Structures are given as C-alpha cells and as structure tokens.
PDB file of N, CA and C in Angstrom:
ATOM      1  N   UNK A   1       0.830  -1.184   0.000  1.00 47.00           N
ATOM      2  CA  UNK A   1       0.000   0.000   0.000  1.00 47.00           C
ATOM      3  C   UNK A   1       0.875   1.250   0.000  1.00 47.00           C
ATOM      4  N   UNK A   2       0.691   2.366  -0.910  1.00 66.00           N
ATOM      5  CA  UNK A   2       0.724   3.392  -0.759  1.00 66.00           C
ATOM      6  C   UNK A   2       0.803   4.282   0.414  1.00 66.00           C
ATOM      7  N   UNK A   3       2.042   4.997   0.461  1.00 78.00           N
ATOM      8  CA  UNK A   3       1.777   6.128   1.328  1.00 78.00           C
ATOM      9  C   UNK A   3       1.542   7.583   1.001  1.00 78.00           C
ATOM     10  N   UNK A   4       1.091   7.967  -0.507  1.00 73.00           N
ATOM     11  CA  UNK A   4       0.779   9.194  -1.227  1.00 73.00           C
ATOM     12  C   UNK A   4      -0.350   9.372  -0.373  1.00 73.00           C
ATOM     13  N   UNK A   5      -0.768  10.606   0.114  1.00 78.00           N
ATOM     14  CA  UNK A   5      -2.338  10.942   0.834  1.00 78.00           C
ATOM     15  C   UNK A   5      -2.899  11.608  -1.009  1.00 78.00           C
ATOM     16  N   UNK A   6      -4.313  11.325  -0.283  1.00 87.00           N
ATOM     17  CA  UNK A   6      -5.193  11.421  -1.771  1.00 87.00           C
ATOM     18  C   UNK A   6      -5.254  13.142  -1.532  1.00 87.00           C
ATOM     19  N   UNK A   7      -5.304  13.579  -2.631  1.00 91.00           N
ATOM     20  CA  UNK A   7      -5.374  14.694  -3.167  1.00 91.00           C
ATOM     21  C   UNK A   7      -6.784  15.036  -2.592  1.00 91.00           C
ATOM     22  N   UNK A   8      -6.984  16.253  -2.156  1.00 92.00           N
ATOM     23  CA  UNK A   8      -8.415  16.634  -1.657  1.00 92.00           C
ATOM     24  C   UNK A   8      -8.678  17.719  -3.318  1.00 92.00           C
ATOM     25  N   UNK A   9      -9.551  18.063  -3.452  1.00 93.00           N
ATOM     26  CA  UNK A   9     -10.400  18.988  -4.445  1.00 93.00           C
ATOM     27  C   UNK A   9     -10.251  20.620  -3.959  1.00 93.00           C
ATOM     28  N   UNK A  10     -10.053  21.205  -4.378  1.00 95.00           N
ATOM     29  CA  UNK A  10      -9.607  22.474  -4.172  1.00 95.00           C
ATOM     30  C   UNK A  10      -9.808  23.565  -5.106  1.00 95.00           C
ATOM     31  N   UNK A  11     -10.585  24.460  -4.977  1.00 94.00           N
ATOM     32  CA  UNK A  11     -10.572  25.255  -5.749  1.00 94.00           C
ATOM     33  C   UNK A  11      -9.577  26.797  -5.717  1.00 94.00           C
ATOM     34  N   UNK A  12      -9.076  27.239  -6.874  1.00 93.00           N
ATOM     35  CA  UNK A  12      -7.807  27.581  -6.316  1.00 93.00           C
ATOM     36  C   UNK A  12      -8.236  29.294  -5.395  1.00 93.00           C
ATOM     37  N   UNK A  13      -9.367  29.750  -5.741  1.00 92.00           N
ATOM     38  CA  UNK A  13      -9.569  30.854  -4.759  1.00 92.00           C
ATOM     39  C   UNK A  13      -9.536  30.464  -3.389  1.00 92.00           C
ATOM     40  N   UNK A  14      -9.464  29.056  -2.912  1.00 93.00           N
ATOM     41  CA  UNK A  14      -9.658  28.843  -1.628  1.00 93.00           C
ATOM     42  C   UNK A  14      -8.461  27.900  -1.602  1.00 93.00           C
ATOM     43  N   UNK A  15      -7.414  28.178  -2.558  1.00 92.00           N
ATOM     44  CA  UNK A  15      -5.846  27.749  -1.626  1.00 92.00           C
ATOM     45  C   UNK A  15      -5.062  28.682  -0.914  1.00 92.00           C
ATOM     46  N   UNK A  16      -5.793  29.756  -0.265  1.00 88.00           N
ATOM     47  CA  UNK A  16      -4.949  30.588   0.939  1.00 88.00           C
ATOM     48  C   UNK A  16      -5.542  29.933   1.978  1.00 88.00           C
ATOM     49  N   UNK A  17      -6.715  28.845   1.823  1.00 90.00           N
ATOM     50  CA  UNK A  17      -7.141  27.894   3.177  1.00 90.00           C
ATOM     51  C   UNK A  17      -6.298  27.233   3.506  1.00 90.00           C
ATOM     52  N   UNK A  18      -5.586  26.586   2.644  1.00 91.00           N
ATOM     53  CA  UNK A  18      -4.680  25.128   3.075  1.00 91.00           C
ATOM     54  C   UNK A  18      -3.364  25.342   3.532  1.00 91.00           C
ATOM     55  N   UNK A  19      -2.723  24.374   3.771  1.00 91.00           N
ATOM     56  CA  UNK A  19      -1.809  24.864   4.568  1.00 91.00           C
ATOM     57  C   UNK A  19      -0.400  24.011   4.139  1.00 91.00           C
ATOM     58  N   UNK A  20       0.289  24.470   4.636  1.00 92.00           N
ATOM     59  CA  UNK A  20       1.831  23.561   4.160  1.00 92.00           C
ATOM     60  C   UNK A  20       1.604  21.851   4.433  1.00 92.00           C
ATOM     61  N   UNK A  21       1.855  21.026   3.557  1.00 94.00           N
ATOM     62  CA  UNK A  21       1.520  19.520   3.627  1.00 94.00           C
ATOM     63  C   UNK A  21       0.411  19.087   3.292  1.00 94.00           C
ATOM     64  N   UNK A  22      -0.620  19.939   2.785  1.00 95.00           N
ATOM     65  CA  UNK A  22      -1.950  19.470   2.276  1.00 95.00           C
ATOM     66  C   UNK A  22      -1.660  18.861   0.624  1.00 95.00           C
ATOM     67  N   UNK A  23      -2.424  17.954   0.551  1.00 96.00           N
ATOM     68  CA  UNK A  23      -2.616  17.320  -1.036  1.00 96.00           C
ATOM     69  C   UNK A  23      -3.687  18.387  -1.328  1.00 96.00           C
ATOM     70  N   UNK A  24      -3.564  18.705  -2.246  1.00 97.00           N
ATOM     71  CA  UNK A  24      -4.772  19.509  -3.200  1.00 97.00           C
ATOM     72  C   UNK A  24      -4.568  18.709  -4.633  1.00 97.00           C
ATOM     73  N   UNK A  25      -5.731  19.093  -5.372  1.00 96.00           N
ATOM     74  CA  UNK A  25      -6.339  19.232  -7.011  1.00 96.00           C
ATOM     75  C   UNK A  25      -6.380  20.139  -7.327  1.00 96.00           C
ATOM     76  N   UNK A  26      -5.762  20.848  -7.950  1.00 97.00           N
ATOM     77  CA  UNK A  26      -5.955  22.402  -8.540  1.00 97.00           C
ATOM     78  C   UNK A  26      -6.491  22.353 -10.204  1.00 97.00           C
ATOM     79  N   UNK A  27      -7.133  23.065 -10.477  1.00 97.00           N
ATOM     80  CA  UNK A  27      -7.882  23.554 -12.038  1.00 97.00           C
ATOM     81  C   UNK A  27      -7.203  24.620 -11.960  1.00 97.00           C
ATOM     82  N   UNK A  28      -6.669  25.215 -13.154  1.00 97.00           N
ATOM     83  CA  UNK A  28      -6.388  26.680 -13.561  1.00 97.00           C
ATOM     84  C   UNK A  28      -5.822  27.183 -14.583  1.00 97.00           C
ATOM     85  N   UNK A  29      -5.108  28.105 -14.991  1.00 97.00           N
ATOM     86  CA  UNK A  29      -4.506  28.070 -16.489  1.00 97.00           C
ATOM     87  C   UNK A  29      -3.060  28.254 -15.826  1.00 97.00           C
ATOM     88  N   UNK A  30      -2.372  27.596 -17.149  1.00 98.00           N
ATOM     89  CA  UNK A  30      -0.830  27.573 -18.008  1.00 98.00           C
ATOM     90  C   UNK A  30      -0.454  29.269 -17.796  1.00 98.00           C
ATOM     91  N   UNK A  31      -0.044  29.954 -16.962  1.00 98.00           N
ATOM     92  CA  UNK A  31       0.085  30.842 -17.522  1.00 98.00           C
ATOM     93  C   UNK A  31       2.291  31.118 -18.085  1.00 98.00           C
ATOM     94  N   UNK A  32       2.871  30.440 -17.399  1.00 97.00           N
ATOM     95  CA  UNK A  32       4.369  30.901 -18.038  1.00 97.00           C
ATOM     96  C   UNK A  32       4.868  29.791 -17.586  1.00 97.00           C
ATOM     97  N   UNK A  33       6.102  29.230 -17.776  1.00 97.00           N
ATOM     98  CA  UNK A  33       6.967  28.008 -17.307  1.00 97.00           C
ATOM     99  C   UNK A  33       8.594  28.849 -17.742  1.00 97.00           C
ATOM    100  N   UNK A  34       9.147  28.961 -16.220  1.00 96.00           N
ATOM    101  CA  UNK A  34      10.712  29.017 -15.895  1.00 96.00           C
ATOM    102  C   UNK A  34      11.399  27.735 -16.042  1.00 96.00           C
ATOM    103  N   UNK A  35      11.862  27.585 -17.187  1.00 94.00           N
ATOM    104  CA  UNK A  35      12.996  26.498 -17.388  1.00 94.00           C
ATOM    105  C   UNK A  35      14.492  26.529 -16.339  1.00 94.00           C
ATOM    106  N   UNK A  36      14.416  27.731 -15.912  1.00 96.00           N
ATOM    107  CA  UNK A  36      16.287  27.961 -15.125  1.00 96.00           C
ATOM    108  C   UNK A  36      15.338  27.921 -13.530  1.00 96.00           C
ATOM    109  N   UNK A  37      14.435  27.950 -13.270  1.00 95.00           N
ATOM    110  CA  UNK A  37      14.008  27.109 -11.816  1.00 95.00           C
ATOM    111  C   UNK A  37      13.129  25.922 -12.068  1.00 95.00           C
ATOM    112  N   UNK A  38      12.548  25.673 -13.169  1.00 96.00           N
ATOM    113  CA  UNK A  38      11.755  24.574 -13.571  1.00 96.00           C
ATOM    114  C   UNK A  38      10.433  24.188 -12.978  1.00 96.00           C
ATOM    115  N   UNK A  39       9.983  25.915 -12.180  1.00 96.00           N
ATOM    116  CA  UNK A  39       8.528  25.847 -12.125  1.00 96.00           C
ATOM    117  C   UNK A  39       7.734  26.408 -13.020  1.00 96.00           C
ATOM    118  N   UNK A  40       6.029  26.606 -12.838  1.00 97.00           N
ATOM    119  CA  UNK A  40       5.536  27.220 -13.305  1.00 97.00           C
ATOM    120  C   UNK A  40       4.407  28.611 -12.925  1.00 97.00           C
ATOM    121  N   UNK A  41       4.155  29.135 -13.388  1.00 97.00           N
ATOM    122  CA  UNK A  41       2.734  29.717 -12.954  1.00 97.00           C
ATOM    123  C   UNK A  41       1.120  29.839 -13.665  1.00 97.00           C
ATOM    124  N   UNK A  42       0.778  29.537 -12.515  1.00 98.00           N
ATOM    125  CA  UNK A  42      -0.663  28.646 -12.526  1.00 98.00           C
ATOM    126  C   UNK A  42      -1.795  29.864 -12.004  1.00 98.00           C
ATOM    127  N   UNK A  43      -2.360  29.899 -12.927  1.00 96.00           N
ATOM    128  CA  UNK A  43      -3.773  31.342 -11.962  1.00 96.00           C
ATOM    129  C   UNK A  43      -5.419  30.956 -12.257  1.00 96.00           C
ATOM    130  N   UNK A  44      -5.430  31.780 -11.788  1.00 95.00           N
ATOM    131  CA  UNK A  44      -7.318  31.396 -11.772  1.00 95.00           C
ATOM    132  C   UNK A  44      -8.223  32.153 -10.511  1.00 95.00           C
ATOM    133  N   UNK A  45      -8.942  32.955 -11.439  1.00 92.00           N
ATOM    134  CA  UNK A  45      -9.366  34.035 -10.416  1.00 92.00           C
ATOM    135  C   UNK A  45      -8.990  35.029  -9.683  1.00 92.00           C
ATOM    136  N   UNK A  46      -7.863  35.306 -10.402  1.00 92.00           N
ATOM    137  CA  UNK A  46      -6.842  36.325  -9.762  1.00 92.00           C
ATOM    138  C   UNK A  46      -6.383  35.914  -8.894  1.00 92.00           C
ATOM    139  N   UNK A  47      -6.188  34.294  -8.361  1.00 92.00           N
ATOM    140  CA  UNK A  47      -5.191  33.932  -7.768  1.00 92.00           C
ATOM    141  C   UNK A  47      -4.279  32.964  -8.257  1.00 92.00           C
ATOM    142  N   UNK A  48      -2.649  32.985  -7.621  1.00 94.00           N
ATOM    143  CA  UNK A  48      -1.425  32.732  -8.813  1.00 94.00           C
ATOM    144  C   UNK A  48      -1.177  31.365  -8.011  1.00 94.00           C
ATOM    145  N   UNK A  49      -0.448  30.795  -8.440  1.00 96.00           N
ATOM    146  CA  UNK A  49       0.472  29.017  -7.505  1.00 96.00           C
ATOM    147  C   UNK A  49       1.349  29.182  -8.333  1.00 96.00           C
ATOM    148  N   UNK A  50       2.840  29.366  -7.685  1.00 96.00           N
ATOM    149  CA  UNK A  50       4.108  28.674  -8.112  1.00 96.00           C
ATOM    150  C   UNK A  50       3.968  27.013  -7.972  1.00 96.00           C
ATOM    151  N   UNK A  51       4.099  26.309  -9.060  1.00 97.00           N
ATOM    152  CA  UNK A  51       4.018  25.057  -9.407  1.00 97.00           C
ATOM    153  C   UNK A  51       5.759  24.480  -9.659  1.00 97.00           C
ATOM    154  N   UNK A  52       5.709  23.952  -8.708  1.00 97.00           N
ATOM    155  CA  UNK A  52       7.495  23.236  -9.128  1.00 97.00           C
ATOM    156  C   UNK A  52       7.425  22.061  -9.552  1.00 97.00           C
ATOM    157  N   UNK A  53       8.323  21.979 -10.516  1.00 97.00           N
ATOM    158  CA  UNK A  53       8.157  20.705 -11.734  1.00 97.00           C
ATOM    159  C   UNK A  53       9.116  19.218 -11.247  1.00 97.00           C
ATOM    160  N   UNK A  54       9.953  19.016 -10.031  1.00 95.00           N
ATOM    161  CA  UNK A  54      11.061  18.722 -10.329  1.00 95.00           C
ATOM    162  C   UNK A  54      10.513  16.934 -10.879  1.00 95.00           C
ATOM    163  N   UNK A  55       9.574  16.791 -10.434  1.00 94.00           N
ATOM    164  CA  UNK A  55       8.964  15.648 -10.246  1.00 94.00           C
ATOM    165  C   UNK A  55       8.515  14.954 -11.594  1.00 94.00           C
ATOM    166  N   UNK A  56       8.158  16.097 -12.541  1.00 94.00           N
ATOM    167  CA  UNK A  56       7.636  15.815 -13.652  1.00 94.00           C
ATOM    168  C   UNK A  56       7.999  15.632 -14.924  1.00 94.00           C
ATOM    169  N   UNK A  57       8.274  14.312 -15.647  1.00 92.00           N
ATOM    170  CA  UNK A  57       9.266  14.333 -16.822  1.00 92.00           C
ATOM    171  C   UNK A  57       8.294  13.872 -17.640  1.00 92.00           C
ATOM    172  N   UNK A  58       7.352  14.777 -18.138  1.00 91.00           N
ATOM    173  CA  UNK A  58       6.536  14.597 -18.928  1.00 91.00           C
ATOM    174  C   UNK A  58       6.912  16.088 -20.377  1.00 91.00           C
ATOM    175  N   UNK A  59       5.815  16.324 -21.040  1.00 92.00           N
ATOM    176  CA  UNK A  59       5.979  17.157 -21.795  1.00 92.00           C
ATOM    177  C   UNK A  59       4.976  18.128 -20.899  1.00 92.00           C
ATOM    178  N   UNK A  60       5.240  19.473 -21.101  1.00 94.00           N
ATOM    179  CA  UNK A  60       4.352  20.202 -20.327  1.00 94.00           C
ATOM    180  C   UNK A  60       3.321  21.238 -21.237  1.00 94.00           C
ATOM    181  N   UNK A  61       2.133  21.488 -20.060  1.00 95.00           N
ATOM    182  CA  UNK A  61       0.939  21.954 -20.857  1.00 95.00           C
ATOM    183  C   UNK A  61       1.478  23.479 -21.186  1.00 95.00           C
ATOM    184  N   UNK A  62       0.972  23.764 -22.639  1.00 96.00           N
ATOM    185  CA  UNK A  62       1.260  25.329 -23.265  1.00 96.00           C
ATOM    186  C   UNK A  62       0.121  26.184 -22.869  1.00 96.00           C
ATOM    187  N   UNK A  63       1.622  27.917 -22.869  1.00 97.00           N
ATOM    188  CA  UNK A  63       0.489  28.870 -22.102  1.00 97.00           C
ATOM    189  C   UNK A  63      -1.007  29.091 -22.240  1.00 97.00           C
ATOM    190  N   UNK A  64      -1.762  29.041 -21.393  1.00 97.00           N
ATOM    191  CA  UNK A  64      -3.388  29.088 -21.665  1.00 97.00           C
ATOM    192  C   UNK A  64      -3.894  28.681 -21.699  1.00 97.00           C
ATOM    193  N   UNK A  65      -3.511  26.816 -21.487  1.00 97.00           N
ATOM    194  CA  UNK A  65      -4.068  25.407 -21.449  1.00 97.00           C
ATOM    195  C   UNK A  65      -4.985  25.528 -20.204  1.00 97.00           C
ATOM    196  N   UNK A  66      -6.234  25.022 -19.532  1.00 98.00           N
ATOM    197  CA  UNK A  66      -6.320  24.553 -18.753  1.00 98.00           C
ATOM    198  C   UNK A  66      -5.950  23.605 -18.533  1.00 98.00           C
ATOM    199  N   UNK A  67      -4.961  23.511 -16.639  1.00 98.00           N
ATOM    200  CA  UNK A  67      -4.260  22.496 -16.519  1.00 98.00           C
ATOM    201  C   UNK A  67      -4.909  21.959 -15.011  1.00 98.00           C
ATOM    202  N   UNK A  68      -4.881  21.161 -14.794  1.00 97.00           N
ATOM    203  CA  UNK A  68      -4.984  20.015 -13.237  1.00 97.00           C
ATOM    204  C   UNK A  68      -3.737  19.887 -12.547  1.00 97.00           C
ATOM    205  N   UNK A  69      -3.685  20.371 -11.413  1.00 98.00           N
ATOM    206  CA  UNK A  69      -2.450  19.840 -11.021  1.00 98.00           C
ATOM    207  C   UNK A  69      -2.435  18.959  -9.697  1.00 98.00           C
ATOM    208  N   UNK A  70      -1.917  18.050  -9.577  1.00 97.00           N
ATOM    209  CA  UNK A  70      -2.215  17.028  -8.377  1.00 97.00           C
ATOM    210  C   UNK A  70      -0.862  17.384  -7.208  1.00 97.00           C
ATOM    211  N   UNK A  71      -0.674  17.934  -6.173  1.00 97.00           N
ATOM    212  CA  UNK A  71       0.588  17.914  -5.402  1.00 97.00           C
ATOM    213  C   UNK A  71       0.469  18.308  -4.061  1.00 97.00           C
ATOM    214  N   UNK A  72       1.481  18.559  -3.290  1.00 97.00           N
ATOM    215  CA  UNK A  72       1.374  19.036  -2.216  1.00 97.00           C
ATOM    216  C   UNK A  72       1.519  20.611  -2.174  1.00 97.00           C
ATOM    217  N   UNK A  73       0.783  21.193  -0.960  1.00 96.00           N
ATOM    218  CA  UNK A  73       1.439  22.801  -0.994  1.00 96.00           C
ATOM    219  C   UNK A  73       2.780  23.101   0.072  1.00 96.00           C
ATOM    220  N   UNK A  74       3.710  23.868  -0.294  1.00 94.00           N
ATOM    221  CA  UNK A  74       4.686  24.001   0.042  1.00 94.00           C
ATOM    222  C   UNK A  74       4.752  25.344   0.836  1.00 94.00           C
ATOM    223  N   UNK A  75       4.230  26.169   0.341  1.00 73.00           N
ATOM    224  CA  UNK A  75       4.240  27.154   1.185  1.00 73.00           C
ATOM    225  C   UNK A  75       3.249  27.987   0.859  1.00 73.00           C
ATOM    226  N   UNK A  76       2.499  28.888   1.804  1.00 68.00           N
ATOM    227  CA  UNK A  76       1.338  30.196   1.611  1.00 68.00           C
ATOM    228  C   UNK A  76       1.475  31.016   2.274  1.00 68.00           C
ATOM    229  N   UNK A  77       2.504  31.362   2.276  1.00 66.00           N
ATOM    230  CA  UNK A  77       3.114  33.283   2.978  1.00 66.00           C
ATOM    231  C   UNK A  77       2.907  34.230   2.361  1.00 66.00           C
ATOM    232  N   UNK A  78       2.555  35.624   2.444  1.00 67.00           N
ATOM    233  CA  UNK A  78       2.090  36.146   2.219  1.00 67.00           C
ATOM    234  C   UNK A  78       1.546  36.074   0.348  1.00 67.00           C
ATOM    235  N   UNK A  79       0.563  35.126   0.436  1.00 65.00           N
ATOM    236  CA  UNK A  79      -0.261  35.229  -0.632  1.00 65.00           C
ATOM    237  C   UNK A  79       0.669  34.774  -1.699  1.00 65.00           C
ATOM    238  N   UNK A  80       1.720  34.128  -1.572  1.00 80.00           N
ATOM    239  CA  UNK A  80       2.802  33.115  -2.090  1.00 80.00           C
ATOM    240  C   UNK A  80       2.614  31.509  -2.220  1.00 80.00           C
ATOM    241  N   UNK A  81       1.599  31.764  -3.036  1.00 94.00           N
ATOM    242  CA  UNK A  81       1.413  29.742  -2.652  1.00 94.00           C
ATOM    243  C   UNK A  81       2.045  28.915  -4.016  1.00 94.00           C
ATOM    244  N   UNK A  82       3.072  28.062  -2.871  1.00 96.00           N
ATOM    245  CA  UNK A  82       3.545  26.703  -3.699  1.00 96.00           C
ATOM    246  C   UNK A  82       3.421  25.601  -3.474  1.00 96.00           C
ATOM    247  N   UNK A  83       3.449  25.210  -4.807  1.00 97.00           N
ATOM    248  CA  UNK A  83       2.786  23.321  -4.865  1.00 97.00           C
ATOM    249  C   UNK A  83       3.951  22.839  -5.484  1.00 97.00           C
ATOM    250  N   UNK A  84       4.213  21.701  -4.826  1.00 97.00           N
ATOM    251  CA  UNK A  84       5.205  20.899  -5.298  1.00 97.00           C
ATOM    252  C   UNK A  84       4.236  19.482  -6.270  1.00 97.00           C
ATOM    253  N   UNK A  85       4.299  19.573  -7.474  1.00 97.00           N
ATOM    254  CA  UNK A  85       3.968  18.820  -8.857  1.00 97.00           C
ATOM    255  C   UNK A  85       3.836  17.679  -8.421  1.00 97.00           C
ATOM    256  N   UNK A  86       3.170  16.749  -8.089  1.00 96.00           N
ATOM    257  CA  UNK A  86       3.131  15.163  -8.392  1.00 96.00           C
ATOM    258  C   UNK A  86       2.624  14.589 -10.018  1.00 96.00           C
ATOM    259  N   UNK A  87       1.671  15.486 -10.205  1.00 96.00           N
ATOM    260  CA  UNK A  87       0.938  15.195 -11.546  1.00 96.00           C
ATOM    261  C   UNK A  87       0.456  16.845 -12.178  1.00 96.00           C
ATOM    262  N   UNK A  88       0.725  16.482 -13.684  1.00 97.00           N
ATOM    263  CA  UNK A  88       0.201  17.660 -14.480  1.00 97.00           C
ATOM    264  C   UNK A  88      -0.332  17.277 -15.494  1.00 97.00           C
ATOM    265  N   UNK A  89      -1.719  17.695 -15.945  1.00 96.00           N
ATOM    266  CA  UNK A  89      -2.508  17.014 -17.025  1.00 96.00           C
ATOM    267  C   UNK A  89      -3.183  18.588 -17.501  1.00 96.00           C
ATOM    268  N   UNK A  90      -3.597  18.444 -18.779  1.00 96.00           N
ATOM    269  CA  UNK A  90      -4.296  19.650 -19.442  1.00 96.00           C
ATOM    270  C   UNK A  90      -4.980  19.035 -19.612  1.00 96.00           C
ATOM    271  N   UNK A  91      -6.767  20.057 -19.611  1.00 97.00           N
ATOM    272  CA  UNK A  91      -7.562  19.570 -18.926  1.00 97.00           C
ATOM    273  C   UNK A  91      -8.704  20.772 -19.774  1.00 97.00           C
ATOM    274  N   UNK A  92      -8.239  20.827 -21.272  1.00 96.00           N
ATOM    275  CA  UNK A  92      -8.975  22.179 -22.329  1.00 96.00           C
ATOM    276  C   UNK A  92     -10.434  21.950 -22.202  1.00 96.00           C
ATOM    277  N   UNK A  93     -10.849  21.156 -22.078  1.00 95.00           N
ATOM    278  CA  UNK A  93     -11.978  20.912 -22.700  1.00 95.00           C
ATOM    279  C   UNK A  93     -12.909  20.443 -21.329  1.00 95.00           C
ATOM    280  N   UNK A  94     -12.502  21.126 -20.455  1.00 95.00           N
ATOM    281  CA  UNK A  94     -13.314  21.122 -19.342  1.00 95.00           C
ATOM    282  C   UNK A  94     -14.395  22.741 -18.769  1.00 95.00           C
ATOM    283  N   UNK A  95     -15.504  22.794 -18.563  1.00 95.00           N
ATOM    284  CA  UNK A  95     -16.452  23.517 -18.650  1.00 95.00           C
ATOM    285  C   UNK A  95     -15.987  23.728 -16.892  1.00 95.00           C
ATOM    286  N   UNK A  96     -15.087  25.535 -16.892  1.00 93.00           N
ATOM    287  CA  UNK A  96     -14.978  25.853 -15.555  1.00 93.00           C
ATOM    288  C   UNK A  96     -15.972  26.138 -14.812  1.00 93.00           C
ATOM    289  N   UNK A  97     -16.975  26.870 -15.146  1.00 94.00           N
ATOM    290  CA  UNK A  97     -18.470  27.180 -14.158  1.00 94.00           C
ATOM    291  C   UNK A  97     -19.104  25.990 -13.885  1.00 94.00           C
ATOM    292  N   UNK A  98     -19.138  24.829 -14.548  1.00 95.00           N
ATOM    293  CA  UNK A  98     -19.588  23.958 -14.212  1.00 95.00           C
ATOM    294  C   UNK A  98     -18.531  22.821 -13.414  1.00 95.00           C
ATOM    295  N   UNK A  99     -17.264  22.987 -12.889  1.00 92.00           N
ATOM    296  CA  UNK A  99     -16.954  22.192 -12.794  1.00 92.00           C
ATOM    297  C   UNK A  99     -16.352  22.878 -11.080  1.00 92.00           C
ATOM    298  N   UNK A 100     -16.344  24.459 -10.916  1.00 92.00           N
ATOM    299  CA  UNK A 100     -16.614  24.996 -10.040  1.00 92.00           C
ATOM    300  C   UNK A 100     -17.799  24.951  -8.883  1.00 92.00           C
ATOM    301  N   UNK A 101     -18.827  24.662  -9.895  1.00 93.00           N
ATOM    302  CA  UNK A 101     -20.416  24.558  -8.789  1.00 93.00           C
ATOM    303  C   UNK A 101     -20.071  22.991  -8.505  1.00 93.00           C
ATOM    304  N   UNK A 102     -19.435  21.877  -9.080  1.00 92.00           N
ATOM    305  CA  UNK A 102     -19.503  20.617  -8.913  1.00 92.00           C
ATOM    306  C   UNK A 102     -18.471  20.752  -7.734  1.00 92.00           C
ATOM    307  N   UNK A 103     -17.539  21.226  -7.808  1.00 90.00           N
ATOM    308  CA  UNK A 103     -16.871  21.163  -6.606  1.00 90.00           C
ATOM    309  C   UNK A 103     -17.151  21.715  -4.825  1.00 90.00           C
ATOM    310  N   UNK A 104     -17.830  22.927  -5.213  1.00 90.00           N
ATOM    311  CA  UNK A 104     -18.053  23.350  -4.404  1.00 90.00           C
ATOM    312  C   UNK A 104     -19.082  22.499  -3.620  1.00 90.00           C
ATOM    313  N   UNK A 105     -20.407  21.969  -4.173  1.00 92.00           N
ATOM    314  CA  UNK A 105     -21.229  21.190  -3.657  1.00 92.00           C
ATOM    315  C   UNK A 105     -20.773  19.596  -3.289  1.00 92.00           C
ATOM    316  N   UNK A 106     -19.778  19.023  -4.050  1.00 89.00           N
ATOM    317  CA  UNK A 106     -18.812  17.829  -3.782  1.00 89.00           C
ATOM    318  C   UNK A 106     -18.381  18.421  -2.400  1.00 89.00           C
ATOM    319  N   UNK A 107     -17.396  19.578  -2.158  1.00 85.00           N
ATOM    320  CA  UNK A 107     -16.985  19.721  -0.942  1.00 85.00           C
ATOM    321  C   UNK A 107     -18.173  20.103   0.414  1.00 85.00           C
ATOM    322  N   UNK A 108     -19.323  20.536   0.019  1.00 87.00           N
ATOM    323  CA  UNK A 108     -20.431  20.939   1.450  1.00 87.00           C
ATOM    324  C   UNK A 108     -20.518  19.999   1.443  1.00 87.00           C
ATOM    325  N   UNK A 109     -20.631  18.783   0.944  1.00 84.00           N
ATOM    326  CA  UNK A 109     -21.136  16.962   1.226  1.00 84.00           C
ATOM    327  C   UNK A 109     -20.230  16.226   2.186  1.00 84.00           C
ATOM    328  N   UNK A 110     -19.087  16.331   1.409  1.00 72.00           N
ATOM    329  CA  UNK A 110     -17.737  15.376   1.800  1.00 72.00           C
ATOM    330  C   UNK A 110     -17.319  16.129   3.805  1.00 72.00           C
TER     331      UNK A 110
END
C-alpha cells in the first residue's frame, strides 16, 4: 500500500485555506513556465500558484491550457502559494463554471 495521501479537491480561490503539507487538485490556467528554476505559474481568479516541476518528466501543458495539477502545498506566505507537482494534465476541454459549482457542492457533502 501506498503512502501518497489522496489529493483533496480544491478550488484555487480557496488555496490561501490550506496549509503547508496538504494534497490539493488544482484547475487553472498555463500561464508561463521558468525552465532555469523549472517551475511554473498557474492562476485562476486572480489567484497565482508557483508550481514546481522537479517531479515531472513529462511534456508540459502550453500557455493558456487549462491544466490540473495534483501535489502538495509548500508554502502560503504572504499570498505566495507553492505546490510541489506530483501530476500535471491539461484539462482544455473542461467547462470551468460547471466544474466549479460541482466542486463546491462535492466539498459541502464530503
């Protein structure tokens, strides 16, 4: 058995909730990728996530993609939030208002 903790659902206006060591799911867009630190930045709703890649030897999603990102958060100091990458998937063809109200009501349940 696994010792990865499951990723909780997260929407990213409400990752100044979580806290250092939380699994999150993040939805949001591609917005730039630093090759000379090998993160990225991730926004949505006028809020940003430094996304660090070191984990990920995949090909990565281009600017403007909606992307998913599966990882832990690393830090949320002043309005500085980082996720360390377990998984990165683009995710275009997903309907955000609808996948926003699904979450939100997934999370009043859970």
């Amino acid at each position: 058995m696994s010792n990865v903790p499951s990723a909780r659902l997260v929407l990213f206006k409400d990752l100044t909730k979580c806290k250092t060591g939380d699994s999150v799911r993040i939805t949001g867009l591609w917005q730039a990728y630093d090759d000379t630190s090998n993160t990225a930045l991730m926004e949505y709703d006028n809020v940003k996530a430094t996304v660090h890649l070191e984990q990920i030897d995949q090909l990565l999603p281009r600017k403007g993609d909606v992307v998913q990102c599966i990882g832990e958060i690393m830090e949320t100091s002043n309005n500085a939030i980082q996720i360390q990458a377990r998984i990165v998937r683009s995710v275009n063809t997903i309907d955000m208002e609808l996948y926003e109200k699904v979450v939100k009501l997934r999370n009043s349940v859970i």
